[in-house]
């Protein structure tokens, strides 16, 4: 059973003329790399709480906003906007009447928005039944099998932009895919945004590490997209809360710039349960909702209608060491609850990814990543950061892990289509035409469907044990090592208008010349 | 954040007196190994088809039973029973009027049954919202990191019985956990059943490789349980169809013995989609239902009320080589559909497990196993064979894989409890008593909950990169290697009545003396 050449079985067994093995392989390759700009789910999302339970979490978020409120650090403009909208300020502490933030968000935040790619064919729809996969974000280290773990550089950053661009399953170029620590901390955002514009044509994320860097991102995007951005969202950027219950000036300042310019923000409470929130799922969810509501409401007060995403990042904790843990049951439950809350609120939802605590692309990494991605997809996340590459709690991005995760993303493209209930899918005639005990390998139905019947993994080894031995007993990471090298070797950049490229470079040169280097 | 001693934070930060670190660790260990005889889910199972779709699959199964029918090979008694019940026989081909098999099954098959363990505290409930985890089944090879892959022996078999007995998360001792190929093929079933009775006190499975071996299994169980079995089911055994649409004499003969003695059978179409069924999900499901219905109806005709399980084993196929592939999207969809069909029929459901095609316990193995287990659990399987240890499409059982899978089973025990919506779980007071920006590490709520807050993996490394380096950069499989050795070293057998043990051994000695060795 393990060495059947289905093509040969077909042509020899039934006398069909075929286009030859090479043609069939080419067709298979084509089917394999077929790409969609974003993924559209067809299955209803899982809900782990009933109506009473989910309404209670919403009620609890309102209680938190009313009784404790949030601390708005060093950003008076946000306090002024909220007070004008009906919040009460006690210094930098803001308390919110019940329902205030929810009503602000629901009044103007879009349920779904288009983030434009530089290539219009790669624009993504964020919200509803759509899911967008973006790569890893924020790691200071990179790892590969050849050189182990080391600080990331701009060359690594560009490699991952190229790998994401080459993937048929990553819809988005991401943002700080890794930290290019060889570039001054106050200048690297310019190189990062440029790399996304130059080495990819997929949508991307702007800088959030300072208000001025968000403005630089907007200015670069305006050049890259050749005109004003007011009528189109071309960046979705990551605004993290300083949980518990704090928004700071860096994040609000960046969000201010993006919302002002009609660019999207993901407002994400960043929760290590037990440290930044209580240890319980319902507690994490209520606090996360409270924090995210304030962030999203701020964006609506800055510019009604500015696209926002409700984000959730919640890990469990090792009670031995206090370290974050991933792929465990509790964060999955939080994710399902938060996705449900976002649907009820009527905004897109971001969470999940290929999260893990493992240092290497081993079984731990894969169990944890798969568990997280199952909740991500079955819960119905709309924007999935860290969908490929993440290692050791985000401290590192792995080249091999990136390739392995990417293959899993391909599988999700197949899964979400659900069950084909066409006559061909039901295959009743095929079964009825076959005699009991006769195999289906060469039947007309199998021949008509086998090119597209099953997802084809490019990292799994499904060969016989003997063949696997002969080929060097490679494990999944070793196979992935070959794939990323081949992908980078074959990479070709997307076209860019030479005048735009020149203008981008002039902008960057000028901005760099205006600032002395800051150390990271 | 990665090196916090939560106990110390608690006692120093808030001045609480504690029992000391050792006492806390002991308490943690206790919490970790808390065991339940079987797992009870609280979350509604996922359904990937609507009412119209699932009813169509049922209709298609009826069309198959009516038009093609099944081939009942070399077992006239089954043909006689079915003809007496209303089926039409054309030689060994049986065709079934619409609804016949369904009505036979629904008339007398129990929705749920108790499988008794030799230790009554370990008896399991099979059906409904319950899930029972059983180890790997049927592998001729074993693998561990020290000695690689080799043929399995009785010593390996007993090791895995001991490992499953030692696990708080495996509820069942399984059956042919691996094939003890050092024992003659016609005698090894005696050693296997004895091992389950002697080295474990959890429920187990009987032999199905010949009718006489099923009878030996019943006779041994009768001795082991000290009396007649007519009023209690003590074995659940695996009856596989010879798909497509064939039941053979070996399997029906074994099922006949078990049903006659009120012992349970799992009727499982064994489908490599594209070979034993069409390549499509809906096709696999309709054919599987047809085959399983006939098997379960046969058991009901033999003895109305005999416990039966609707089984499903479906893999996708590598279109390059014809090899089975696992953890891919299509088998997950089949599993969700089959679970739904079993619920509608009103019988327990078996499927899933930690299935993979990988030869080693690497990232491929873990992705594939986790993906399969997610569908297994979220779909609502009642009996999960292969829940730990499976490698390379079942050809091999891995010691390290067994340990890693077992840890995942522990996580499922936590996940299925769902969200704690008690006041303590909601944690509103804990959040409202905390100031924005203040961590929760030492709060009263965290201290009251941290022992049981999160599932504690015994195979994941969540330490800092530096600590992981210091400890030898072990990957998950290397850590698992230490765990199974420690578990076996600490193993102590459950008690057994000396007279019963003697009678079991006398029976086995006598039966072995009655047969010359047959080569496998």
JSON list of C-alpha atoms in Angstrom, two decimals, chain A residues 47-181:
[
{"chain": "A", "resi": 47, "resn": "UNK", "atom": "CA", "xyz": [-18.59, 28.54, 21.69]},
{"chain": "A", "resi": 48, "resn": "UNK", "atom": "CA", "xyz": [-17.65, 27.23, 25.11]},
{"chain": "A", "resi": 49, "resn": "UNK", "atom": "CA", "xyz": [-20.06, 29.43, 27.09]},
{"chain": "A", "resi": 50, "resn": "UNK", "atom": "CA", "xyz": [-23.82, 29.65, 26.83]},
{"chain": "A", "resi": 51, "resn": "UNK", "atom": "CA", "xyz": [-25.75, 32.94, 26.56]},
{"chain": "A", "resi": 52, "resn": "UNK", "atom": "CA", "xyz": [-25.93, 33.39, 30.32]},
{"chain": "A", "resi": 53, "resn": "UNK", "atom": "CA", "xyz": [-22.20, 32.80, 30.74]},
{"chain": "A", "resi": 54, "resn": "UNK", "atom": "CA", "xyz": [-21.05, 35.09, 27.96]},
{"chain": "A", "resi": 55, "resn": "UNK", "atom": "CA", "xyz": [-23.43, 37.85, 29.06]},
{"chain": "A", "resi": 56, "resn": "UNK", "atom": "CA", "xyz": [-21.99, 37.55, 32.57]},
{"chain": "A", "resi": 57, "resn": "UNK", "atom": "CA", "xyz": [-18.48, 38.15, 31.25]},
{"chain": "A", "resi": 58, "resn": "UNK", "atom": "CA", "xyz": [-19.73, 41.29, 29.48]},
{"chain": "A", "resi": 59, "resn": "UNK", "atom": "CA", "xyz": [-21.40, 42.41, 32.69]},
{"chain": "A", "resi": 60, "resn": "UNK", "atom": "CA", "xyz": [-18.17, 41.79, 34.61]},
{"chain": "A", "resi": 61, "resn": "UNK", "atom": "CA", "xyz": [-16.19, 43.91, 32.15]},
{"chain": "A", "resi": 62, "resn": "UNK", "atom": "CA", "xyz": [-18.66, 46.72, 32.73]},
{"chain": "A", "resi": 63, "resn": "UNK", "atom": "CA", "xyz": [-18.28, 46.34, 36.50]},
{"chain": "A", "resi": 64, "resn": "UNK", "atom": "CA", "xyz": [-14.50, 46.57, 36.14]},
{"chain": "A", "resi": 65, "resn": "UNK", "atom": "CA", "xyz": [-14.73, 49.67, 33.93]},
{"chain": "A", "resi": 66, "resn": "UNK", "atom": "CA", "xyz": [-17.12, 51.31, 36.38]},
{"chain": "A", "resi": 67, "resn": "UNK", "atom": "CA", "xyz": [-15.47, 50.40, 39.67]},
{"chain": "A", "resi": 68, "resn": "UNK", "atom": "CA", "xyz": [-11.73, 50.18, 38.99]},
{"chain": "A", "resi": 69, "resn": "UNK", "atom": "CA", "xyz": [-11.48, 51.88, 35.65]},
{"chain": "A", "resi": 70, "resn": "UNK", "atom": "CA", "xyz": [-8.25, 52.18, 33.72]},
{"chain": "A", "resi": 71, "resn": "UNK", "atom": "CA", "xyz": [-5.05, 54.13, 34.19]},
{"chain": "A", "resi": 72, "resn": "UNK", "atom": "CA", "xyz": [-4.28, 56.27, 31.14]},
{"chain": "A", "resi": 73, "resn": "UNK", "atom": "CA", "xyz": [-0.59, 57.03, 31.56]},
{"chain": "A", "resi": 74, "resn": "UNK", "atom": "CA", "xyz": [0.95, 60.25, 30.26]},
{"chain": "A", "resi": 75, "resn": "UNK", "atom": "CA", "xyz": [-1.52, 60.82, 27.46]},
{"chain": "A", "resi": 76, "resn": "UNK", "atom": "CA", "xyz": [-3.82, 63.69, 28.46]},
{"chain": "A", "resi": 77, "resn": "UNK", "atom": "CA", "xyz": [-5.47, 63.82, 25.04]},
{"chain": "A", "resi": 78, "resn": "UNK", "atom": "CA", "xyz": [-7.04, 60.42, 25.64]},
{"chain": "A", "resi": 79, "resn": "UNK", "atom": "CA", "xyz": [-8.37, 61.53, 29.03]},
{"chain": "A", "resi": 80, "resn": "UNK", "atom": "CA", "xyz": [-9.86, 64.65, 27.48]},
{"chain": "A", "resi": 81, "resn": "UNK", "atom": "CA", "xyz": [-11.56, 62.69, 24.73]},
{"chain": "A", "resi": 82, "resn": "UNK", "atom": "CA", "xyz": [-13.02, 60.16, 27.17]},
{"chain": "A", "resi": 83, "resn": "UNK", "atom": "CA", "xyz": [-14.21, 62.79, 29.65]},
{"chain": "A", "resi": 84, "resn": "UNK", "atom": "CA", "xyz": [-15.92, 64.61, 26.80]},
{"chain": "A", "resi": 85, "resn": "UNK", "atom": "CA", "xyz": [-17.62, 61.32, 25.92]},
{"chain": "A", "resi": 86, "resn": "UNK", "atom": "CA", "xyz": [-18.88, 60.76, 29.47]},
{"chain": "A", "resi": 87, "resn": "UNK", "atom": "CA", "xyz": [-16.10, 59.07, 31.45]},
{"chain": "A", "resi": 88, "resn": "UNK", "atom": "CA", "xyz": [-15.04, 60.30, 34.90]},
{"chain": "A", "resi": 89, "resn": "UNK", "atom": "CA", "xyz": [-11.41, 61.25, 35.47]},
{"chain": "A", "resi": 90, "resn": "UNK", "atom": "CA", "xyz": [-9.60, 61.10, 38.81]},
{"chain": "A", "resi": 91, "resn": "UNK", "atom": "CA", "xyz": [-6.18, 62.28, 37.71]},
{"chain": "A", "resi": 92, "resn": "UNK", "atom": "CA", "xyz": [-5.05, 59.68, 35.20]},
{"chain": "A", "resi": 93, "resn": "UNK", "atom": "CA", "xyz": [-7.62, 57.16, 36.41]},
{"chain": "A", "resi": 94, "resn": "UNK", "atom": "CA", "xyz": [-10.65, 56.95, 34.18]},
{"chain": "A", "resi": 95, "resn": "UNK", "atom": "CA", "xyz": [-13.89, 55.28, 35.20]},
{"chain": "A", "resi": 96, "resn": "UNK", "atom": "CA", "xyz": [-16.57, 54.52, 32.65]},
{"chain": "A", "resi": 97, "resn": "UNK", "atom": "CA", "xyz": [-20.35, 54.42, 33.09]},
{"chain": "A", "resi": 98, "resn": "UNK", "atom": "CA", "xyz": [-21.78, 51.05, 32.17]},
{"chain": "A", "resi": 99, "resn": "UNK", "atom": "CA", "xyz": [-22.07, 50.47, 28.47]},
{"chain": "A", "resi": 100, "resn": "UNK", "atom": "CA", "xyz": [-20.22, 53.68, 27.51]},
{"chain": "A", "resi": 101, "resn": "UNK", "atom": "CA", "xyz": [-17.23, 52.09, 25.78]},
{"chain": "A", "resi": 102, "resn": "UNK", "atom": "CA", "xyz": [-19.38, 49.44, 24.15]},
{"chain": "A", "resi": 103, "resn": "UNK", "atom": "CA", "xyz": [-21.76, 52.01, 22.74]},
{"chain": "A", "resi": 104, "resn": "UNK", "atom": "CA", "xyz": [-18.88, 54.14, 21.41]},
{"chain": "A", "resi": 105, "resn": "UNK", "atom": "CA", "xyz": [-17.35, 51.14, 19.67]},
{"chain": "A", "resi": 106, "resn": "UNK", "atom": "CA", "xyz": [-20.63, 49.81, 18.31]},
{"chain": "A", "resi": 107, "resn": "UNK", "atom": "CA", "xyz": [-21.66, 53.22, 16.99]},
{"chain": "A", "resi": 108, "resn": "UNK", "atom": "CA", "xyz": [-18.85, 53.60, 14.50]},
{"chain": "A", "resi": 109, "resn": "UNK", "atom": "CA", "xyz": [-16.31, 50.73, 14.43]},
{"chain": "A", "resi": 110, "resn": "UNK", "atom": "CA", "xyz": [-16.61, 48.65, 11.25]},
{"chain": "A", "resi": 111, "resn": "UNK", "atom": "CA", "xyz": [-17.51, 44.96, 11.54]},
{"chain": "A", "resi": 112, "resn": "UNK", "atom": "CA", "xyz": [-15.13, 44.22, 8.73]},
{"chain": "A", "resi": 113, "resn": "UNK", "atom": "CA", "xyz": [-12.62, 46.22, 6.74]},
{"chain": "A", "resi": 114, "resn": "UNK", "atom": "CA", "xyz": [-10.34, 45.89, 3.76]},
{"chain": "A", "resi": 115, "resn": "UNK", "atom": "CA", "xyz": [-6.62, 46.19, 4.34]},
{"chain": "A", "resi": 116, "resn": "UNK", "atom": "CA", "xyz": [-5.13, 47.02, 0.97]},
{"chain": "A", "resi": 117, "resn": "UNK", "atom": "CA", "xyz": [-1.98, 45.34, -0.23]},
{"chain": "A", "resi": 118, "resn": "UNK", "atom": "CA", "xyz": [0.46, 47.11, -2.50]},
{"chain": "A", "resi": 119, "resn": "UNK", "atom": "CA", "xyz": [-0.65, 44.45, -4.94]},
{"chain": "A", "resi": 120, "resn": "UNK", "atom": "CA", "xyz": [-4.46, 44.83, -5.08]},
{"chain": "A", "resi": 121, "resn": "UNK", "atom": "CA", "xyz": [-4.82, 41.08, -5.61]},
{"chain": "A", "resi": 122, "resn": "UNK", "atom": "CA", "xyz": [-3.40, 40.60, -2.15]},
{"chain": "A", "resi": 123, "resn": "UNK", "atom": "CA", "xyz": [-5.74, 42.94, -0.28]},
{"chain": "A", "resi": 124, "resn": "UNK", "atom": "CA", "xyz": [-7.34, 41.19, 2.68]},
{"chain": "A", "resi": 125, "resn": "UNK", "atom": "CA", "xyz": [-10.79, 41.34, 4.26]},
{"chain": "A", "resi": 126, "resn": "UNK", "atom": "CA", "xyz": [-10.49, 41.44, 8.05]},
{"chain": "A", "resi": 127, "resn": "UNK", "atom": "CA", "xyz": [-13.59, 40.43, 9.99]},
{"chain": "A", "resi": 128, "resn": "UNK", "atom": "CA", "xyz": [-16.66, 38.23, 9.57]},
{"chain": "A", "resi": 129, "resn": "UNK", "atom": "CA", "xyz": [-15.94, 34.70, 8.43]},
{"chain": "A", "resi": 130, "resn": "UNK", "atom": "CA", "xyz": [-12.52, 35.67, 7.08]},
{"chain": "A", "resi": 131, "resn": "UNK", "atom": "CA", "xyz": [-9.17, 34.78, 8.58]},
{"chain": "A", "resi": 132, "resn": "UNK", "atom": "CA", "xyz": [-5.84, 36.41, 7.74]},
{"chain": "A", "resi": 133, "resn": "UNK", "atom": "CA", "xyz": [-2.55, 34.73, 8.65]},
{"chain": "A", "resi": 134, "resn": "UNK", "atom": "CA", "xyz": [0.43, 36.92, 9.52]},
{"chain": "A", "resi": 135, "resn": "UNK", "atom": "CA", "xyz": [3.87, 35.72, 10.60]},
{"chain": "A", "resi": 136, "resn": "UNK", "atom": "CA", "xyz": [5.62, 35.90, 13.96]},
{"chain": "A", "resi": 137, "resn": "UNK", "atom": "CA", "xyz": [6.09, 39.30, 15.60]},
{"chain": "A", "resi": 138, "resn": "UNK", "atom": "CA", "xyz": [8.63, 40.85, 17.94]},
{"chain": "A", "resi": 139, "resn": "UNK", "atom": "CA", "xyz": [11.36, 38.26, 18.54]},
{"chain": "A", "resi": 140, "resn": "UNK", "atom": "CA", "xyz": [14.85, 39.60, 19.36]},
{"chain": "A", "resi": 141, "resn": "UNK", "atom": "CA", "xyz": [16.40, 36.22, 18.50]},
{"chain": "A", "resi": 142, "resn": "UNK", "atom": "CA", "xyz": [16.39, 33.93, 15.50]},
{"chain": "A", "resi": 143, "resn": "UNK", "atom": "CA", "xyz": [17.21, 30.24, 15.34]},
{"chain": "A", "resi": 144, "resn": "UNK", "atom": "CA", "xyz": [18.08, 27.84, 12.61]},
{"chain": "A", "resi": 145, "resn": "UNK", "atom": "CA", "xyz": [19.58, 24.36, 12.61]},
{"chain": "A", "resi": 146, "resn": "UNK", "atom": "CA", "xyz": [22.87, 25.52, 11.13]},
{"chain": "A", "resi": 147, "resn": "UNK", "atom": "CA", "xyz": [23.71, 28.41, 13.42]},
{"chain": "A", "resi": 148, "resn": "UNK", "atom": "CA", "xyz": [21.54, 27.89, 16.48]},
{"chain": "A", "resi": 149, "resn": "UNK", "atom": "CA", "xyz": [20.14, 30.86, 18.36]},
{"chain": "A", "resi": 150, "resn": "UNK", "atom": "CA", "xyz": [21.51, 34.36, 17.84]},
{"chain": "A", "resi": 151, "resn": "UNK", "atom": "CA", "xyz": [20.34, 38.00, 17.80]},
{"chain": "A", "resi": 152, "resn": "UNK", "atom": "CA", "xyz": [18.23, 38.83, 14.79]},
{"chain": "A", "resi": 153, "resn": "UNK", "atom": "CA", "xyz": [19.52, 41.18, 12.12]},
{"chain": "A", "resi": 154, "resn": "UNK", "atom": "CA", "xyz": [17.97, 43.14, 9.27]},
{"chain": "A", "resi": 155, "resn": "UNK", "atom": "CA", "xyz": [19.11, 40.34, 6.96]},
{"chain": "A", "resi": 156, "resn": "UNK", "atom": "CA", "xyz": [17.04, 37.89, 9.00]},
{"chain": "A", "resi": 157, "resn": "UNK", "atom": "CA", "xyz": [14.12, 40.30, 8.94]},
{"chain": "A", "resi": 158, "resn": "UNK", "atom": "CA", "xyz": [14.28, 40.52, 5.19]},
{"chain": "A", "resi": 159, "resn": "UNK", "atom": "CA", "xyz": [14.59, 36.75, 4.90]},
{"chain": "A", "resi": 160, "resn": "UNK", "atom": "CA", "xyz": [11.35, 36.28, 6.80]},
{"chain": "A", "resi": 161, "resn": "UNK", "atom": "CA", "xyz": [9.58, 38.93, 4.73]},
{"chain": "A", "resi": 162, "resn": "UNK", "atom": "CA", "xyz": [10.68, 37.00, 1.66]},
{"chain": "A", "resi": 163, "resn": "UNK", "atom": "CA", "xyz": [9.59, 33.67, 3.12]},
{"chain": "A", "resi": 164, "resn": "UNK", "atom": "CA", "xyz": [6.16, 35.07, 4.01]},
{"chain": "A", "resi": 165, "resn": "UNK", "atom": "CA", "xyz": [5.86, 36.63, 0.56]},
{"chain": "A", "resi": 166, "resn": "UNK", "atom": "CA", "xyz": [6.68, 33.24, -0.99]},
{"chain": "A", "resi": 167, "resn": "UNK", "atom": "CA", "xyz": [4.08, 31.40, 1.05]},
{"chain": "A", "resi": 168, "resn": "UNK", "atom": "CA", "xyz": [0.67, 30.71, -0.49]},
{"chain": "A", "resi": 169, "resn": "UNK", "atom": "CA", "xyz": [-0.75, 30.44, 3.03]},
{"chain": "A", "resi": 170, "resn": "UNK", "atom": "CA", "xyz": [0.48, 33.61, 4.72]},
{"chain": "A", "resi": 171, "resn": "UNK", "atom": "CA", "xyz": [-1.79, 36.44, 3.61]},
{"chain": "A", "resi": 172, "resn": "UNK", "atom": "CA", "xyz": [0.05, 39.20, 5.37]},
{"chain": "A", "resi": 173, "resn": "UNK", "atom": "CA", "xyz": [3.64, 40.32, 5.65]},
{"chain": "A", "resi": 174, "resn": "UNK", "atom": "CA", "xyz": [3.34, 41.09, 9.38]},
{"chain": "A", "resi": 175, "resn": "UNK", "atom": "CA", "xyz": [5.23, 43.78, 11.21]},
{"chain": "A", "resi": 176, "resn": "UNK", "atom": "CA", "xyz": [8.28, 43.33, 13.44]},
{"chain": "A", "resi": 177, "resn": "UNK", "atom": "CA", "xyz": [8.72, 39.77, 12.21]},
{"chain": "A", "resi": 178, "resn": "UNK", "atom": "CA", "xyz": [11.91, 39.81, 14.25]},
{"chain": "A", "resi": 179, "resn": "UNK", "atom": "CA", "xyz": [13.83, 42.72, 15.81]},
{"chain": "A", "resi": 180, "resn": "UNK", "atom": "CA", "xyz": [16.68, 43.80, 13.53]},
{"chain": "A", "resi": 181, "resn": "UNK", "atom": "CA", "xyz": [18.95, 44.57, 16.47]}
]
